[in-house]
PDB file of C-alpha atoms in Angstrom:
ATOM      1  CA  MET A 182    -111.856 -82.769  86.120  1.00 83.00           C
ATOM      2  CA  ASN A 183    -109.100 -85.124  85.071  1.00 90.00           C
ATOM      3  CA  TYR A 184    -106.128 -83.735  86.953  1.00 96.00           C
ATOM      4  CA  LYS A 185    -102.609 -84.920  87.743  1.00 97.00           C
ATOM      5  CA  VAL A 186    -100.995 -84.588  91.174  1.00 98.00           C
ATOM      6  CA  ILE A 187     -97.597 -82.901  91.117  1.00 98.00           C
ATOM      7  CA  SER A 188     -94.922 -82.184  93.689  1.00 98.00           C
ATOM      8  CA  TYR A 189     -91.176 -82.013  94.117  1.00 97.00           C
ATOM      9  CA  PHE A 190     -88.717 -82.578  96.922  1.00 96.00           C
ATOM     10  CA  CYS A 191     -85.120 -81.676  97.705  1.00 95.00           C
ATOM     11  CA  ASP A 192     -83.372 -82.427 100.977  1.00 92.00           C
ATOM     12  CA  LEU A 193     -81.125 -80.049 102.885  1.00 88.00           C
ATOM     13  CA  ASP A 194     -79.332 -82.506 105.157  1.00 88.00           C
ATOM     14  CA  ASP A 195     -78.558 -86.159 105.737  1.00 89.00           C
ATOM     15  CA  SER A 196     -81.867 -86.788 107.503  1.00 88.00           C
ATOM     16  CA  LEU A 197     -83.477 -87.194 104.057  1.00 92.00           C
ATOM     17  CA  TYR A 198     -86.739 -86.002 105.607  1.00 90.00           C
ATOM     18  CA  TYR A 199     -88.354 -85.097 102.293  1.00 93.00           C
ATOM     19  CA  LYS A 200     -87.216 -88.208 100.448  1.00 94.00           C
ATOM     20  CA  LYS A 201     -88.769 -90.317 103.192  1.00 93.00           C
ATOM     21  CA  CYS A 202     -91.952 -88.238 102.977  1.00 93.00           C
ATOM     22  CA  SER A 203     -92.092 -88.793  99.225  1.00 96.00           C
ATOM     23  CA  VAL A 204     -92.275 -92.553  99.809  1.00 96.00           C
ATOM     24  CA  ASP A 205     -95.316 -92.156 102.078  1.00 96.00           C
ATOM     25  CA  LEU A 206     -97.052 -89.811  99.637  1.00 97.00           C
ATOM     26  CA  LEU A 207     -96.388 -92.123  96.685  1.00 98.00           C
ATOM     27  CA  LYS A 208     -97.796 -95.081  98.615  1.00 97.00           C
ATOM     28  CA  SER A 209    -101.011 -93.197  99.348  1.00 97.00           C
ATOM     29  CA  LEU A 210    -101.347 -91.970  95.750  1.00 98.00           C
ATOM     30  CA  TYR A 211    -100.882 -95.526  94.523  1.00 97.00           C
ATOM     31  CA  LYS A 212    -103.455 -96.806  97.025  1.00 97.00           C
ATOM     32  CA  PHE A 213    -106.128 -94.482  95.650  1.00 96.00           C
ATOM     33  CA  ASN A 214    -105.031 -94.844  92.020  1.00 96.00           C
ATOM     34  CA  VAL A 215    -104.218 -91.145  91.626  1.00 97.00           C
ATOM     35  CA  GLU A 216    -102.086 -90.138  88.641  1.00 97.00           C
ATOM     36  CA  TYR A 217     -98.980 -88.200  89.639  1.00 97.00           C
ATOM     37  CA  ASP A 218     -95.709 -86.649  88.554  1.00 97.00           C
ATOM     38  CA  ILE A 219     -93.329 -86.263  91.504  1.00 97.00           C
ATOM     39  CA  LYS A 220     -89.690 -85.357  91.045  1.00 97.00           C
ATOM     40  CA  GLU A 221     -86.569 -84.998  93.151  1.00 97.00           C
ATOM     41  CA  ILE A 222     -84.894 -81.731  92.174  1.00 97.00           C
ATOM     42  CA  GLU A 223     -81.701 -79.973  93.173  1.00 95.00           C
ATOM     43  CA  SER A 224     -81.853 -78.009  96.417  1.00 95.00           C
ATOM     44  CA  LEU A 225     -81.283 -74.261  96.250  1.00 94.00           C
ATOM     45  CA  GLY A 226     -79.601 -74.373  99.646  1.00 92.00           C
ATOM     46  CA  SER A 227     -82.324 -73.265 102.064  1.00 90.00           C
ATOM     47  CA  TYR A 228     -85.855 -74.143 103.103  1.00 89.00           C
ATOM     48  CA  LYS A 229     -87.071 -70.709 102.014  1.00 89.00           C
ATOM     49  CA  LEU A 230     -85.620 -70.899  98.512  1.00 92.00           C
ATOM     50  CA  ASN A 231     -86.817 -74.458  98.015  1.00 93.00           C
ATOM     51  CA  CYS A 232     -90.361 -73.449  99.040  1.00 92.00           C
ATOM     52  CA  THR A 233     -90.572 -70.214  97.085  1.00 94.00           C
ATOM     53  CA  ARG A 234     -89.883 -71.909  93.744  1.00 95.00           C
ATOM     54  CA  LYS A 235     -93.281 -73.656  94.067  1.00 97.00           C
ATOM     55  CA  PRO A 236     -95.495 -71.362  91.898  1.00 96.00           C
ATOM     56  CA  LYS A 237     -92.902 -71.244  89.083  1.00 97.00           C
ATOM     57  CA  TYR A 238     -92.675 -75.023  89.165  1.00 98.00           C
ATOM     58  CA  ILE A 239     -96.475 -75.358  88.972  1.00 98.00           C
ATOM     59  CA  LEU A 240     -96.717 -72.857  86.096  1.00 98.00           C
ATOM     60  CA  ASP A 241     -93.988 -74.632  84.160  1.00 98.00           C
ATOM     61  CA  MET A 242     -95.741 -77.968  84.672  1.00 98.00           C
ATOM     62  CA  LEU A 243     -99.054 -76.512  83.488  1.00 97.00           C
ATOM     63  CA  GLU A 244     -97.373 -75.446  80.272  1.00 96.00           C
ATOM     64  CA  VAL A 245     -95.800 -78.889  79.837  1.00 96.00           C
ATOM     65  CA  VAL A 246     -98.706 -81.223  80.617  1.00 95.00           C
ATOM     66  CA  ASN A 247    -101.463 -78.913  79.328  1.00 96.00           C
ATOM     67  CA  ARG A 248    -104.079 -80.211  81.777  1.00 96.00           C
ATOM     68  CA  PRO A 249    -105.374 -79.443  85.301  1.00 98.00           C
ATOM     69  CA  LEU A 250    -102.927 -79.998  88.163  1.00 98.00           C
ATOM     70  CA  LEU A 251    -103.240 -80.612  91.880  1.00 98.00           C
ATOM     71  CA  TRP A 252    -100.220 -79.543  93.891  1.00 98.00           C
ATOM     72  CA  LEU A 253     -99.535 -81.461  97.112  1.00 97.00           C
ATOM     73  CA  ASP A 254     -96.651 -80.652  99.438  1.00 95.00           C
ATOM     74  CA  ILE A 255     -94.373 -83.679  99.533  1.00 95.00           C
ATOM     75  CA  ASP A 256     -95.047 -84.332 103.233  1.00 94.00           C
ATOM     76  CA  THR A 257     -98.749 -84.899 102.535  1.00 96.00           C
ATOM     77  CA  VAL A 258    -100.416 -88.297 102.975  1.00 96.00           C
ATOM     78  CA  LEU A 259    -103.829 -89.155 101.533  1.00 97.00           C
ATOM     79  CA  LEU A 260    -106.353 -90.785 103.832  1.00 97.00           C
ATOM     80  CA  LYS A 261    -109.064 -90.861 101.153  1.00 96.00           C
ATOM     81  CA  SER A 262    -109.281 -90.265  97.438  1.00 95.00           C
ATOM     82  CA  PRO A 263    -109.314 -86.483  96.712  1.00 93.00           C
ATOM     83  CA  LYS A 264    -112.489 -86.735  94.620  1.00 90.00           C
ATOM     84  CA  ASP A 265    -113.637 -83.195  95.433  1.00 92.00           C
ATOM     85  CA  PHE A 266    -111.133 -81.885  92.921  1.00 93.00           C
ATOM     86  CA  GLU A 267    -112.375 -84.314  90.258  1.00 91.00           C
ATOM     87  CA  ASN A 268    -115.895 -82.979  90.741  1.00 93.00           C
ATOM     88  CA  LEU A 269    -115.076 -79.267  90.430  1.00 95.00           C
ATOM     89  CA  PRO A 270    -117.169 -77.378  87.854  1.00 96.00           C
ATOM     90  CA  PRO A 271    -115.265 -77.017  84.560  1.00 95.00           C
ATOM     91  CA  GLU A 272    -115.211 -73.205  84.888  1.00 96.00           C
ATOM     92  CA  THR A 273    -113.125 -73.425  88.087  1.00 98.00           C
ATOM     93  CA  ASP A 274    -109.735 -71.741  87.697  1.00 98.00           C
ATOM     94  CA  VAL A 275    -108.203 -72.335  91.131  1.00 98.00           C
ATOM     95  CA  ALA A 276    -109.248 -74.342  94.193  1.00 96.00           C
ATOM     96  CA  ILE A 277    -107.727 -73.974  97.650  1.00 95.00           C
ATOM     97  CA  SER A 278    -108.033 -75.627 101.041  1.00 92.00           C
ATOM     98  CA  THR A 279    -108.829 -73.386 104.000  1.00 89.00           C
ATOM     99  CA  SER A 280    -108.998 -74.162 107.702  1.00 80.00           C
ATOM    100  CA  MET A 281    -111.441 -71.318 108.437  1.00 74.00           C
ATOM    101  CA  SER A 282    -114.559 -69.780 106.954  1.00 65.00           C
ATOM    102  CA  ASP A 283    -112.570 -66.821 105.622  1.00 69.00           C
ATOM    103  CA  LEU A 284    -109.285 -66.184 103.820  1.00 78.00           C
ATOM    104  CA  ARG A 285    -107.199 -66.312 107.016  1.00 79.00           C
ATOM    105  CA  GLY A 286    -107.228 -70.103 106.859  1.00 84.00           C
ATOM    106  CA  ILE A 287    -105.807 -70.509 103.356  1.00 90.00           C
ATOM    107  CA  LYS A 288    -103.289 -73.324 103.008  1.00 90.00           C
ATOM    108  CA  ALA A 289    -100.499 -73.659 100.447  1.00 91.00           C
ATOM    109  CA  SER A 290    -101.378 -77.323  99.894  1.00 93.00           C
ATOM    110  CA  PRO A 291    -103.478 -78.771  98.344  1.00 96.00           C
ATOM    111  CA  LEU A 292    -103.727 -76.295  95.462  1.00 97.00           C
ATOM    112  CA  PHE A 293    -105.712 -77.005  92.305  1.00 98.00           C
ATOM    113  CA  PHE A 294    -104.980 -75.168  89.068  1.00 98.00           C
ATOM    114  CA  ASN A 295    -107.072 -75.646  85.972  1.00 98.00           C
ATOM    115  CA  ASN A 296    -105.388 -75.312  82.596  1.00 97.00           C
ATOM    116  CA  THR A 297    -106.791 -71.804  82.058  1.00 98.00           C
ATOM    117  CA  GLU A 298    -105.223 -68.426  81.402  1.00 98.00           C
ATOM    118  CA  ASN A 299    -106.801 -67.162  84.626  1.00 98.00           C
ATOM    119  CA  ALA A 300    -105.014 -69.846  86.636  1.00 98.00           C
ATOM    120  CA  LYS A 301    -101.731 -69.075  84.887  1.00 98.00           C
ATOM    121  CA  ASN A 302    -102.125 -65.357  85.604  1.00 98.00           C
ATOM    122  CA  PHE A 303    -102.755 -66.191  89.252  1.00 98.00           C
ATOM    123  CA  LEU A 304     -99.488 -68.145  89.334  1.00 98.00           C
ATOM    124  CA  ARG A 305     -97.585 -65.373  87.535  1.00 98.00           C
ATOM    125  CA  ARG A 306     -98.775 -62.855  90.113  1.00 98.00           C
ATOM    126  CA  TRP A 307     -97.758 -65.204  92.930  1.00 96.00           C
ATOM    127  CA  ILE A 308     -94.311 -65.523  91.365  1.00 97.00           C
ATOM    128  CA  GLU A 309     -94.026 -61.720  91.150  1.00 97.00           C
ATOM    129  CA  ALA A 310     -94.918 -61.331  94.830  1.00 94.00           C
ATOM    130  CA  ILE A 311     -92.344 -63.924  95.871  1.00 93.00           C
ATOM    131  CA  ASP A 312     -89.652 -62.355  93.683  1.00 94.00           C
ATOM    132  CA  TYR A 313     -90.351 -58.972  95.302  1.00 93.00           C
ATOM    133  CA  ASN A 314     -89.869 -60.481  98.757  1.00 88.00           C
ATOM    134  CA  LEU A 315     -86.684 -62.281  97.757  1.00 89.00           C
ATOM    135  CA  LYS A 316     -85.140 -59.177  96.208  1.00 89.00           C
ATOM    136  CA  GLY A 317     -85.934 -57.223  99.355  1.00 87.00           C
ATOM    137  CA  ASP A 318     -84.542 -60.028 101.516  1.00 83.00           C
ATOM    138  CA  ILE A 319     -87.933 -60.276 103.225  1.00 81.00           C
ATOM    139  CA  GLU A 320     -88.115 -63.427 105.325  1.00 81.00           C
ATOM    140  CA  LEU A 321     -91.291 -65.040 103.971  1.00 85.00           C
ATOM    141  CA  PHE A 322     -92.039 -68.408 102.398  1.00 86.00           C
ATOM    142  CA  ASP A 323     -94.415 -69.265  99.536  1.00 91.00           C
ATOM    143  CA  HIS A 324     -97.441 -69.353 101.851  1.00 89.00           C
ATOM    144  CA  GLU A 325     -97.553 -65.773 103.150  1.00 91.00           C
ATOM    145  CA  PRO A 326     -97.854 -63.968  99.761  1.00 91.00           C
ATOM    146  CA  LEU A 327    -100.663 -66.349  98.798  1.00 94.00           C
ATOM    147  CA  PHE A 328    -103.148 -64.573 101.088  1.00 93.00           C
ATOM    148  CA  GLY A 329    -102.868 -61.304  99.178  1.00 93.00           C
ATOM    149  CA  ILE A 330    -102.941 -63.011  95.781  1.00 96.00           C
ATOM    150  CA  VAL A 331    -106.158 -64.870  96.600  1.00 95.00           C
ATOM    151  CA  ASN A 332    -107.741 -61.667  97.896  1.00 94.00           C
ATOM    152  CA  GLU A 333    -106.689 -59.837  94.731  1.00 96.00           C
ATOM    153  CA  PHE A 334    -107.974 -62.489  92.324  1.00 97.00           C
ATOM    154  CA  LEU A 335    -111.148 -63.515  94.157  1.00 95.00           C
ATOM    155  CA  PRO A 336    -113.334 -60.925  92.340  1.00 96.00           C
ATOM    156  CA  LYS A 337    -111.656 -61.636  88.984  1.00 96.00           C
ATOM    157  CA  ILE A 338    -111.554 -65.390  88.496  1.00 98.00           C
ATOM    158  CA  ASP A 339    -113.395 -68.532  89.622  1.00 97.00           C
ATOM    159  CA  ILE A 340    -111.848 -69.689  92.910  1.00 96.00           C
ATOM    160  CA  LYS A 341    -113.339 -72.560  94.898  1.00 95.00           C
ATOM    161  CA  PHE A 342    -112.545 -73.658  98.453  1.00 93.00           C
ATOM    162  CA  VAL A 343    -112.467 -76.998 100.283  1.00 90.00           C
ATOM    163  CA  GLY A 344    -112.328 -77.308 104.018  1.00 79.00           C
ATOM    164  CA  PRO A 345    -112.049 -76.697 106.884  1.00 82.00           C
ATOM    165  CA  ASP A 346    -111.228 -80.315 107.759  1.00 89.00           C
ATOM    166  CA  TYR A 347    -110.243 -81.425 104.259  1.00 93.00           C
ATOM    167  CA  CYS A 348    -106.515 -81.131 104.946  1.00 93.00           C
ATOM    168  CA  ALA A 349    -105.542 -81.457 108.601  1.00 90.00           C
ATOM    169  CA  TRP A 350    -102.478 -81.339 110.838  1.00 86.00           C
ATOM    170  CA  PRO A 351    -101.305 -84.717 112.188  1.00 86.00           C
ATOM    171  CA  GLY A 352    -103.502 -85.708 115.110  1.00 87.00           C
ATOM    172  CA  LYS A 353    -106.261 -83.249 114.102  1.00 88.00           C
ATOM    173  CA  GLU A 354    -108.055 -85.495 111.609  1.00 92.00           C
ATOM    174  CA  THR A 355    -111.856 -85.804 111.537  1.00 93.00           C
ATOM    175  CA  GLU A 356    -114.245 -87.979 109.536  1.00 93.00           C
ATOM    176  CA  SER A 357    -114.123 -85.297 106.827  1.00 92.00           C
ATOM    177  CA  THR A 358    -110.334 -85.259 106.514  1.00 95.00           C
ATOM    178  CA  VAL A 359    -109.027 -86.389 103.125  1.00 96.00           C
ATOM    179  CA  MET A 360    -105.319 -85.713 103.630  1.00 96.00           C
ATOM    180  CA  VAL A 361    -102.836 -84.976 106.391  1.00 94.00           C
ATOM    181  CA  MET A 362    -100.095 -82.387 106.005  1.00 90.00           C
ATOM    182  CA  GLY A 363     -96.592 -82.697 107.402  1.00 78.00           C
ATOM    183  CA  LEU A 364     -94.732 -80.585 109.949  1.00 60.00           C
ATOM    184  CA  SER A 365     -91.195 -80.123 108.671  1.00 63.00           C
ATOM    185  CA  ASP A 366     -88.669 -79.261 111.383  1.00 58.00           C
ATOM    186  CA  VAL A 367     -85.469 -78.890 109.334  1.00 54.00           C
ATOM    187  CA  ASP A 368     -82.966 -76.408 110.777  1.00 54.00           C
ATOM    188  CA  SER A 369     -83.151 -74.080 107.765  1.00 47.00           C
ATOM    189  CA  LYS A 370     -86.886 -73.638 108.278  1.00 50.00           C
ATOM    190  CA  LYS A 371     -86.433 -72.944 111.990  1.00 45.00           C
ATOM    191  CA  GLU A 372     -83.829 -70.279 111.248  1.00 52.00           C
ATOM    192  CA  SER A 373     -86.183 -68.522 108.817  1.00 44.00           C
ATOM    193  CA  LEU A 374     -89.008 -68.639 111.357  1.00 43.00           C
ATOM    194  CA  ARG A 375     -86.725 -66.993 113.927  1.00 42.00           C
ATOM    195  CA  LYS A 376     -85.965 -64.220 111.438  1.00 43.00           C
ATOM    196  CA  MET A 377     -89.719 -63.792 110.997  1.00 43.00           C
ATOM    197  CA  GLY A 378     -89.965 -63.097 114.735  1.00 43.00           C
ATOM    198  CA  MET A 379     -91.611 -66.322 115.869  1.00 39.00           C
ATOM    199  CA  THR A 380     -91.000 -67.522 119.401  1.00 39.00           C
ATOM    200  CA  GLU A 381     -89.268 -70.814 120.153  1.00 40.00           C
ATOM    201  CA  ASP A 382     -92.450 -72.502 121.378  1.00 43.00           C
ATOM    202  CA  VAL A 383     -94.188 -71.712 118.079  1.00 35.00           C
ATOM    203  CA  ILE A 384     -91.134 -72.804 116.112  1.00 34.00           C
ATOM    204  CA  GLU A 385     -90.937 -76.143 117.891  1.00 42.00           C
ATOM    205  CA  TRP A 386     -94.676 -76.709 117.326  1.00 38.00           C
ATOM    206  CA  GLN A 387     -94.111 -76.100 113.619  1.00 45.00           C
TER     207      GLN A 387
END
């Protein structure tokens, strides 16, 4: 399918981590001649709030461009052309990368959304789940609610999966790896991870 890659970035400090990442992503998109729409937007003041606006941003972009979209986190770099998403059957509503053979390995990037009502309903439900967490001051990002949403929609709509090596951590690439994901270590993210109960060794690995 003829999709467009989308993403956004907004920095929280003078390190300009995400702006620098955007340069690397844009270079790789240009290298493989992938159409994109990547924007710098205003920060909401924390890593959590900047992450959790993702599904609303994707839904709004679907309504604007009226065509399939492939979301990539801004700290992604392509190693190969992401042709698997071009070759998805036309009835596909959503496609997700997973690092395991079951839903435990679901990743929040890359995420493919066809321009279908099913895909839009998936995004609306994801937005609802995030809003519930935010109102309850529950310390979760965009990724955690995604597991339940996929499980809920799997029997209802056409969801495809790519993986497990399709999108890899830095240093974990294989011959099958198409893109590498980043490991943000901004202070705001670390503080949220502490509130989630993660230990310092896990936080520093993140």
